[in-house]
XYZ file of C-alpha atoms in Angstrom:
642
model
C 0.000 0.000 0.000
C 2.825 2.380 0.876
C 4.503 1.609 -2.453
C 1.318 2.494 -4.335
C 0.992 5.814 -2.521
C 4.616 6.638 -3.185
C 4.166 5.790 -6.834
C 1.196 8.177 -7.048
C 3.253 10.969 -5.549
C 6.049 10.294 -7.985
C 3.649 10.402 -10.925
C 2.322 13.697 -9.681
C 5.839 15.031 -9.349
C 6.635 14.170 -12.940
C 3.916 16.463 -14.297
C 3.914 19.672 -12.287
C 2.834 21.722 -15.302
C -0.511 19.904 -15.647
C -1.146 20.270 -11.944
C -0.350 23.945 -12.057
C -2.696 24.428 -15.001
C -5.780 22.814 -13.434
C -5.484 24.197 -9.904
C -6.199 27.863 -10.854
C -9.110 26.719 -12.982
C -10.671 24.764 -10.143
C -10.080 27.603 -7.688
C -11.788 30.087 -10.006
C -14.666 27.624 -10.488
C -15.105 27.230 -6.727
C -15.173 30.978 -6.257
C -17.686 31.678 -9.033
C -20.113 28.972 -7.865
C -19.615 29.654 -4.120
C -18.832 25.981 -3.601
C -18.655 24.680 -0.018
C -17.759 21.056 -0.751
C -15.633 19.640 -3.571
C -15.373 16.098 -4.891
C -12.608 15.109 -7.307
C -13.591 12.112 -9.423
C -10.401 10.766 -10.921
C -8.637 7.878 -12.600
C -5.348 8.441 -10.828
C -3.811 5.205 -12.092
C -3.970 6.515 -15.651
C -1.536 9.080 -17.047
C -4.327 11.502 -18.051
C -5.323 12.069 -14.430
C -2.238 11.348 -12.320
C -2.044 14.871 -10.832
C -5.221 14.594 -8.707
C -3.382 14.116 -5.407
C -1.296 17.233 -5.998
C -4.463 19.145 -6.914
C -6.193 17.986 -3.751
C -3.228 19.024 -1.602
C -2.999 22.392 -3.310
C -6.750 23.064 -2.866
C -6.627 22.237 0.810
C -4.315 25.200 1.233
C -6.626 27.676 -0.574
C -10.120 26.159 -0.210
C -11.878 26.332 3.154
C -14.497 23.702 2.347
C -14.208 19.930 2.424
C -12.354 18.121 -0.366
C -12.911 14.469 -1.281
C -11.380 12.477 -4.104
C -12.818 9.231 -5.397
C -11.382 6.807 -7.942
C -13.944 6.020 -10.679
C -12.052 2.838 -11.577
C -12.476 1.378 -8.091
C -14.604 -1.696 -7.467
C -16.923 0.086 -5.026
C -17.102 3.425 -6.810
C -20.898 3.498 -7.259
C -21.610 2.651 -3.627
C -19.081 5.171 -2.298
C -20.282 7.878 -4.673
C -23.941 7.410 -3.684
C -22.936 7.648 -0.024
C -21.190 10.970 -0.667
C -24.094 12.270 -2.730
C -26.513 11.462 0.081
C -24.680 13.640 2.586
C -23.171 16.342 0.356
C -26.172 18.293 -0.848
C -25.481 22.001 -0.507
C -23.207 23.868 -2.982
C -21.292 20.755 -3.984
C -18.803 20.955 -6.840
C -17.626 17.866 -8.750
C -14.741 17.606 -11.204
C -14.304 14.792 -13.709
C -11.786 14.101 -16.479
C -13.639 12.719 -19.509
C -10.405 11.338 -20.950
C -10.373 8.505 -18.402
C -10.852 5.066 -19.883
C -14.171 3.412 -19.070
C -15.899 6.787 -18.699
C -19.066 5.579 -20.477
C -20.395 3.361 -17.638
C -19.567 6.119 -15.160
C -21.606 8.671 -17.102
C -24.406 6.153 -17.506
C -24.527 5.682 -13.731
C -24.575 9.441 -13.191
C -27.418 9.852 -15.696
C -29.545 7.049 -14.267
C -29.396 8.603 -10.806
C -29.977 12.149 -12.129
C -26.771 13.539 -10.676
C -26.525 16.136 -13.454
C -29.148 18.273 -11.721
C -29.109 21.722 -10.148
C -27.960 20.355 -6.792
C -24.416 19.710 -8.046
C -22.064 21.934 -10.042
C -19.904 20.009 -12.522
C -16.521 20.935 -13.965
C -15.613 18.557 -16.801
C -12.267 18.326 -18.575
C -12.711 17.161 -22.168
C -9.125 17.088 -23.316
C -8.784 17.937 -26.994
C -11.313 15.635 -28.672
C -14.329 17.925 -29.028
C -16.497 15.704 -31.246
C -16.075 12.580 -29.151
C -16.833 14.368 -25.894
C -19.869 16.227 -27.214
C -21.256 13.010 -28.696
C -20.727 11.264 -25.370
C -22.434 14.018 -23.340
C -25.346 14.328 -25.788
C -26.493 10.880 -24.706
C -26.603 11.767 -21.003
C -29.484 12.874 -18.787
C -28.670 16.573 -18.959
C -31.621 18.939 -18.513
C -32.448 22.612 -18.206
C -31.393 22.705 -14.564
C -27.923 21.228 -15.109
C -24.891 23.260 -14.067
C -21.996 21.937 -16.184
C -18.852 23.733 -17.273
C -16.798 21.936 -19.948
C -13.151 22.847 -20.658
C -11.238 21.796 -23.808
C -7.505 22.077 -24.379
C -6.944 23.610 -27.845
C -3.150 23.615 -27.672
C -0.832 22.200 -30.295
C 2.558 20.791 -29.386
C 4.319 23.665 -31.119
C 1.922 26.367 -29.864
C 3.564 29.316 -28.175
C 0.490 30.393 -26.160
C -1.846 27.868 -24.493
C -5.542 28.326 -25.300
C -8.599 26.854 -23.585
C -12.218 26.734 -24.724
C -14.858 26.968 -22.017
C -18.418 25.758 -22.720
C -21.683 25.865 -20.812
C -23.544 22.553 -21.256
C -27.325 22.632 -20.891
C -30.455 20.913 -22.142
C -34.242 21.018 -21.882
C -35.970 17.820 -20.681
C -34.077 14.747 -21.775
C -36.875 12.271 -21.016
C -39.104 14.145 -23.469
C -36.557 14.158 -26.299
C -34.829 17.399 -25.382
C -31.514 18.155 -27.042
C -28.277 19.127 -25.325
C -26.544 22.346 -26.335
C -22.930 23.470 -25.943
C -22.595 27.233 -25.671
C -19.104 28.660 -26.026
C -18.444 31.029 -23.143
C -15.023 32.105 -24.355
C -11.493 31.183 -25.356
C -8.939 32.133 -22.730
C -5.185 31.864 -22.509
C -5.111 31.637 -18.741
C -7.343 29.449 -16.624
C -7.303 32.149 -13.974
C -9.722 34.027 -16.228
C -12.542 31.464 -16.294
C -15.493 33.044 -18.185
C -18.671 33.426 -16.172
C -21.751 31.556 -17.326
C -24.333 33.712 -19.051
C -28.019 33.802 -18.133
C -29.608 30.989 -20.067
C -32.397 31.605 -22.485
C -35.602 30.325 -20.940
C -36.723 28.314 -23.931
C -37.639 24.637 -23.963
C -37.421 24.487 -27.772
C -40.987 23.357 -28.268
C -40.671 19.999 -26.487
C -43.850 18.168 -25.544
C -44.570 18.018 -21.807
C -47.244 15.819 -20.244
C -49.585 16.986 -17.499
C -52.477 15.462 -15.568
C -55.798 17.214 -14.922
C -58.903 16.228 -12.959
C -62.332 16.373 -14.586
C -64.412 15.119 -11.631
C -66.740 18.145 -11.513
C -66.322 19.350 -15.068
C -69.891 19.003 -16.317
C -72.059 18.960 -13.201
C -73.068 22.614 -13.393
C -71.694 23.790 -16.735
C -72.613 21.278 -19.470
C -69.983 22.582 -21.889
C -66.903 21.034 -23.484
C -64.146 20.670 -20.947
C -61.704 23.049 -22.631
C -64.483 25.668 -22.776
C -64.977 25.355 -19.019
C -61.246 25.777 -18.418
C -61.278 29.036 -20.390
C -64.660 30.275 -19.154
C -64.857 33.796 -17.725
C -68.099 33.137 -15.844
C -68.244 32.735 -12.118
C -67.382 29.118 -11.278
C -70.061 26.885 -9.807
C -67.916 23.783 -9.347
C -64.364 22.961 -8.299
C -62.300 25.678 -9.990
C -58.689 24.960 -8.981
C -57.980 22.939 -12.182
C -59.141 25.899 -14.288
C -56.920 28.255 -12.307
C -53.964 25.894 -12.645
C -54.630 25.567 -16.377
C -54.418 29.336 -16.831
C -51.062 29.367 -15.022
C -49.776 26.559 -17.250
C -50.895 28.475 -20.350
C -48.869 31.487 -19.207
C -45.857 29.238 -18.597
C -46.368 27.679 -22.017
C -46.177 31.068 -23.690
C -43.079 32.096 -21.734
C -41.124 28.832 -21.984
C -42.180 27.597 -25.440
C -43.358 24.024 -24.910
C -46.240 21.906 -26.144
C -48.736 20.333 -23.799
C -50.400 16.923 -23.702
C -53.113 16.553 -21.045
C -53.987 13.295 -19.313
C -57.498 13.513 -17.834
C -58.378 11.711 -14.614
C -61.539 11.602 -12.543
C -60.034 12.135 -9.099
C -56.968 12.911 -7.004
C -56.744 9.434 -5.438
C -54.748 10.544 -2.400
C -55.419 7.096 -0.965
C -52.856 5.711 -3.451
C -49.895 7.662 -2.037
C -46.971 5.269 -1.706
C -48.596 2.564 -3.826
C -47.552 1.350 -7.266
C -50.565 2.659 -9.152
C -51.059 5.086 -12.012
C -54.662 5.993 -11.208
C -55.670 9.556 -10.508
C -53.452 12.583 -10.200
C -51.380 10.915 -7.475
C -50.755 7.793 -9.546
C -49.684 9.739 -12.611
C -47.302 11.939 -10.621
C -45.695 9.314 -8.390
C -45.094 6.911 -11.305
C -43.665 9.839 -13.330
C -45.881 9.161 -16.334
C -46.402 12.923 -16.569
C -44.101 15.867 -15.929
C -46.382 17.873 -13.646
C -49.963 18.248 -12.518
C -52.167 21.077 -13.700
C -54.544 20.321 -10.841
C -52.910 22.065 -7.859
C -53.062 20.812 -4.300
C -51.688 21.717 -0.892
C -48.526 20.586 0.841
C -49.105 18.007 3.570
C -46.569 15.755 5.347
C -47.576 12.657 3.401
C -47.329 14.471 0.034
C -43.793 15.828 0.493
C -42.251 12.547 -0.686
C -44.730 12.359 -3.568
C -43.665 15.335 -5.658
C -41.798 18.640 -5.827
C -43.705 21.867 -5.238
C -43.291 25.269 -6.878
C -44.779 28.432 -5.345
C -48.169 29.292 -3.946
C -50.573 30.020 -6.803
C -53.714 30.177 -4.653
C -54.918 29.746 -1.109
C -57.505 27.125 -0.289
C -60.695 28.484 1.228
C -62.324 25.368 2.670
C -64.869 26.565 5.233
C -67.978 25.240 6.918
C -70.763 27.724 6.146
C -74.110 28.009 7.923
C -76.806 30.518 8.791
C -76.181 31.440 12.397
C -79.377 31.075 14.447
C -80.606 34.363 15.819
C -81.051 32.847 19.236
C -79.419 29.733 20.612
C -82.473 29.236 22.856
C -84.861 27.661 20.386
C -87.475 26.637 22.944
C -88.568 30.005 24.343
C -87.115 33.323 23.313
C -88.993 35.059 26.131
C -86.689 33.420 28.640
C -83.798 35.457 27.250
C -81.585 37.168 28.248
C -81.919 35.614 31.725
C -80.510 32.179 32.341
C -82.558 29.395 33.915
C -81.053 29.824 37.366
C -81.987 33.500 37.400
C -85.596 32.715 36.446
C -85.783 30.218 39.298
C -84.459 32.851 41.684
C -87.069 35.379 40.466
C -89.868 32.843 40.965
C -88.692 32.023 44.470
C -88.310 35.682 45.453
C -91.710 36.796 44.212
C -93.294 33.621 45.601
C -91.949 34.702 48.951
C -93.353 38.213 48.337
C -96.789 36.745 47.625
C -96.601 34.675 50.821
C -95.642 37.711 52.931
C -98.471 39.720 51.404
C -100.913 36.932 52.189
C -99.755 36.802 55.831
C -100.175 40.579 56.122
C -103.687 40.400 54.636
C -104.759 37.638 57.009
C -104.105 39.963 59.948
C -106.344 42.655 58.479
C -110.148 42.379 58.479
C -112.002 44.057 55.642
C -114.759 46.452 56.847
C -118.168 44.805 56.741
C -116.801 41.253 56.912
C -116.085 39.001 59.841
C -113.270 37.152 58.176
C -110.962 37.436 55.204
C -112.374 35.513 52.238
C -110.270 33.347 49.925
C -111.118 35.585 46.945
C -109.878 38.666 48.681
C -106.707 36.896 49.801
C -105.908 35.693 46.270
C -106.691 39.087 44.759
C -104.352 41.038 47.001
C -101.553 38.505 47.354
C -101.228 36.549 44.121
C -102.602 39.064 41.625
C -101.002 41.874 43.567
C -97.602 40.208 43.239
C -98.083 39.791 39.497
C -99.071 43.467 39.318
C -95.903 44.443 41.178
C -93.791 42.340 38.829
C -95.409 44.042 35.835
C -95.140 47.512 37.406
C -98.925 47.931 37.838
C -99.338 48.429 41.602
C -102.605 48.705 43.626
C -105.272 51.159 42.526
C -108.412 49.666 44.084
C -107.436 49.634 47.742
C -105.563 51.580 50.379
C -102.505 49.991 51.938
C -102.603 50.659 55.680
C -99.992 48.288 57.126
C -96.345 49.419 57.149
C -95.140 45.852 56.536
C -97.343 45.633 53.444
C -96.000 48.949 52.190
C -92.345 47.914 52.696
C -92.843 44.632 50.843
C -94.677 46.375 47.981
C -92.027 49.119 47.596
C -89.064 46.729 47.677
C -90.754 44.301 45.278
C -91.649 47.074 42.805
C -88.088 48.493 42.903
C -86.480 45.125 42.243
C -88.983 44.278 39.488
C -88.304 47.664 37.855
C -84.567 46.859 37.618
C -85.208 43.409 36.234
C -87.809 44.692 33.796
C -85.356 47.200 32.329
C -82.945 44.443 31.289
C -85.737 42.228 30.031
C -87.691 44.842 28.086
C -84.547 46.312 26.489
C -83.656 42.870 25.138
C -87.148 42.262 23.751
C -87.231 45.708 22.104
C -83.712 45.451 20.740
C -84.134 41.880 19.529
C -85.001 43.089 16.036
C -82.970 46.298 16.121
C -79.549 44.962 17.087
C -77.783 42.103 15.324
C -77.093 39.466 17.947
C -73.488 38.256 18.338
C -72.476 35.111 16.449
C -71.356 32.877 19.263
C -70.812 29.712 17.186
C -67.315 30.641 16.019
C -65.375 27.408 16.483
C -65.732 23.879 15.204
C -66.229 22.545 18.728
C -69.202 24.871 19.321
C -70.670 23.856 15.975
C -70.402 20.187 16.922
C -72.151 20.826 20.247
C -74.978 22.799 18.611
C -78.187 21.437 17.098
C -77.101 22.382 13.577
C -76.784 19.462 11.169
C -73.702 19.246 8.946
C -73.126 18.139 5.353
C -69.851 17.966 3.406
C -69.176 18.353 -0.309
C -68.774 14.923 -1.841
C -65.121 15.170 -2.891
C -62.460 12.555 -2.242
C -60.367 15.417 -0.848
C -62.670 15.527 2.194
C -62.953 11.745 2.502
C -59.158 11.559 2.575
C -58.981 14.202 5.304
C -61.376 12.371 7.618
C -59.488 9.122 7.085
C -56.116 10.703 7.940
C -56.928 13.271 10.608
C -56.245 12.749 14.290
C -58.100 15.897 15.380
C -60.590 14.709 18.045
C -63.078 17.488 17.249
C -63.058 16.633 13.527
C -63.448 12.927 14.294
C -66.358 13.658 16.625
C -67.953 15.768 13.904
C -67.504 12.960 11.389
C -68.891 10.256 13.672
C -71.816 12.125 15.227
C -73.026 14.524 12.536
C -71.863 13.265 9.128
C -72.007 9.478 9.158
C -75.550 9.243 10.675
C -76.839 11.957 8.341
C -78.426 10.860 5.067
C -77.169 14.146 3.611
C -73.658 13.638 4.987
C -71.941 13.997 1.585
C -73.759 15.947 -1.125
C -72.919 18.151 -4.109
C -72.329 21.849 -3.676
C -75.683 22.999 -5.125
C -77.766 20.829 -2.814
C -75.516 21.692 0.117
C -76.074 25.421 -0.356
C -79.816 24.816 -0.595
C -79.659 23.115 2.809
C -77.824 26.145 4.208
C -80.436 28.483 2.767
C -83.247 26.528 4.450
C -81.522 26.962 7.805
C -80.481 24.505 10.450
C -77.723 23.074 8.236
C -73.993 23.722 7.855
C -72.162 22.820 4.656
C -68.417 22.315 4.232
C -66.945 23.029 0.801
C -64.400 25.072 -1.125
C -66.143 28.422 -0.762
C -64.356 29.945 -3.759
C -67.095 28.568 -6.026
C -69.667 28.056 -3.279
C -69.775 31.848 -2.960
C -71.158 32.025 -6.511
C -74.215 30.072 -5.391
C -74.517 32.245 -2.287
C -74.576 35.401 -4.421
C -77.228 33.927 -6.728
C -79.434 32.139 -4.183
C -79.300 34.072 -0.905
C -81.012 37.320 0.040
C -79.105 40.142 1.702
C -80.596 39.263 5.081
C -79.546 35.622 4.682
C -76.034 36.687 3.665
C -75.769 38.720 6.874
C -76.716 35.624 8.864
C -73.897 33.517 7.366
C -71.094 32.333 9.607
C -67.967 30.344 8.688
C -65.731 28.111 10.798
C -62.633 26.135 9.859
C -62.723 22.359 9.703
C -58.993 22.210 9.012
C -56.314 24.867 8.529
C -56.370 26.756 5.250
C -53.291 25.835 3.220
C -51.588 27.325 0.156
C -51.814 25.238 -2.999
C -49.050 24.693 -5.529
C -48.488 23.320 -9.011
C -46.826 19.979 -8.209
C -44.077 18.447 -10.361
C -42.721 14.920 -10.335
C -40.035 14.210 -7.764
C -36.637 15.364 -8.965
C -38.073 17.276 -11.917
C -35.581 19.485 -13.797
C -38.411 21.970 -14.357
C -38.771 22.907 -10.692
C -36.565 26.005 -10.578
C -37.622 27.070 -14.074
C -41.301 26.906 -13.141
C -40.745 28.546 -9.755
C -38.909 31.523 -11.240
C -41.434 32.110 -14.011
C -44.431 31.644 -11.735
C -42.897 34.234 -9.439
C -42.542 36.608 -12.397
C -46.186 35.970 -13.312
C -47.141 36.715 -9.714
C -45.181 39.961 -9.657
C -46.753 41.090 -12.939
C -50.263 40.822 -11.427
C -51.524 38.092 -13.758
C -51.694 35.576 -10.929
C -53.893 37.886 -8.855
C -56.105 38.556 -11.884
C -56.797 34.868 -12.541
C -57.158 34.227 -8.818
C -59.934 36.808 -8.599
C -61.716 35.093 -11.498
C -61.621 31.568 -10.114
C -61.771 32.231 -6.372
C -64.882 34.287 -5.642
C -64.799 36.192 -2.372
C -67.445 35.809 0.289
C -70.174 38.439 -0.261
C -70.243 41.114 2.411
C -73.228 41.910 4.582
C -74.872 45.169 3.491
C -76.614 46.338 6.660
C -77.305 49.790 5.211
C -79.450 48.422 2.406
C -83.131 49.402 2.419
C -83.958 45.769 1.757
C -82.295 44.682 4.971
C -85.389 44.204 7.175
C -85.319 41.846 10.118
C -88.492 39.792 10.014
C -90.213 38.342 13.049
C -91.312 34.773 12.518
C -94.083 32.963 14.312
C -91.497 30.559 15.655
C -89.764 33.449 17.432
C -92.829 34.401 19.495
C -94.643 31.081 19.566
C -94.368 30.868 23.341
C -96.573 33.961 23.766
C -99.294 32.345 21.660
C -98.842 29.051 23.489
C -99.231 30.862 26.805
C -102.332 32.646 25.527
C -103.798 29.392 24.204
C -103.034 27.604 27.463
C -104.654 30.408 29.460
C -107.760 30.425 27.246
C -107.982 26.652 27.462
C -107.633 26.771 31.240
C -110.331 29.471 31.484
C -112.711 27.424 29.328
C -112.099 24.367 31.470
C -112.623 26.430 34.596
C -115.813 27.943 33.128
C -117.198 24.513 32.366
C -116.287 23.360 35.855
C -117.958 26.396 37.414
C -121.116 25.912 35.325
C -121.255 22.286 36.288
C -120.662 23.154 39.931
C -123.403 25.830 39.918
C -125.845 23.480 38.211
C -125.102 20.742 40.693
C -125.413 23.132 43.606
C -128.771 24.510 42.375
C -130.092 20.993 41.863
C -128.998 20.004 45.319
C -130.552 23.134 46.841
C -133.914 22.541 45.145
C -133.933 18.947 46.277
C -133.314 19.981 49.865
C -136.182 22.480 49.700
C -138.601 19.900 48.283
C -137.857 17.457 51.027
C -138.551 20.047 53.715
C -141.977 21.306 52.383
C -144.947 20.699 54.830
C -147.570 18.264 53.634
C -150.558 19.974 52.001
C -148.501 22.940 50.783
C -147.742 23.422 47.072
C -145.244 25.732 45.399
C -147.077 28.263 43.262
C -144.025 29.080 41.243
């Protein structure tokens, strides 16, 4: 082993000129690319690359990052290289001499594992055989995101001045038949003057890219050809994210010059994540049958390994919408605003007042009577207490006892304070908009409002994956037992309009139905709560796609130009605002709101009728009994004349 190392040092010592020529080049390359880690792939046993050890030693003196060198002719090269590639991911530079023998299988391995991507910066030495090297590289997996600098030695043996040609190697999308181009950056006489790479022309040369698009709700509400729906300028009434994504792809198509082939699917099929299936958007993306998806979706933990994401092109607006009930007490509005415990306290207090009044009346004898009758006792105690509670007082008698006066004054004062709170609520019930207290999902679950969800696999997938206890309780108690648990958006909004129902959907197109179907008063009654956090949605690309940075940059330019906001406003309709100043905004009073007053009146009338019948029957029975008693006491021989 020591002999081999010594031999390598001797070989390096025999060619100091070659070492001196490549070291400045590599140093300039490291500085231009801001490299933090360098890997020297070499064939040190061959004369064309025997100066690698000297280069590595020289770079360790001038380069602050880590330096590795790996023999491509070694038996375990592929395993060792993959290990280094797994850990060295940020600003990694790699050098390779294409004159090494057996370079074809090495390049094939690099292409199969997509190592010529934007993560790594390559510096290739092509020697002097331009045609052979370019033909060899044209067969590799080099794409639009590749960062490759190629250096040729154009020196003749008798040349006085050494010349070097520096090329920038780039492509489009190799898997779609893209061609590789070699752009001459310059011819220099000193490798210390390495030409800088120029900004590449963002042109994919008309290659044909494949994309996947969902058509699950294409013709439910707009029975038009699918392409017409994608380009429609009308307010959307069904899932509109594919149309928004299609408009972004059209803008990219115009900027980047590529053709488009669309693969139509009926669903996302998020349940197939991690499975070997080509069904749905997920299947097409994870099997890399397409290049990207025109149907955007949000980033979630389980989707990170599925694809690469670009930038936010929209923000999901999945909300649960319902008409907030005007009063949460549906049984008797006249019990508001007092709680049940307060009503019990009022009944006990004024019951005690009635009892004290009755005791005071018992001690007083009415003039002309020997004793206090039951009628008089009830009139002054029970009805008097009701009169005090209703702020009526006593107008038919004179209160003589001080105890009676104290009780009456205190009871009237307390009832006046209570009546102010009560009457102000009843008067302001129709004048002031009540607060919307159902503002969380937990409160919605605990309410009497029924819930329906838009019948999209997106929502089914969420309920199957979520661990949120409130969402699971909602699913188990309000959605599964409900025959309208999963419905389409039109029927769901009709349920909301009828009242007593909440509907969960993507409100960007649900708002169109709200604008068309709901009155201004009903719009003011709407309330929204979140079932799950609102997430930004992206245009997803296949994992490791060379188009990621190209799409991200151009989508950002589209965003900054305002075109993204324009298309977003077309496909994502905002929630209509409540117009309280409108002349049509009139709060109606329904029979259900005041039904207790009519029930009380009906109960009182029924009780009075029953009492009247009982009194008539009692009087008839008493008269009959009185006549019978008189007849039995008449003296014999006497006859009633009348």
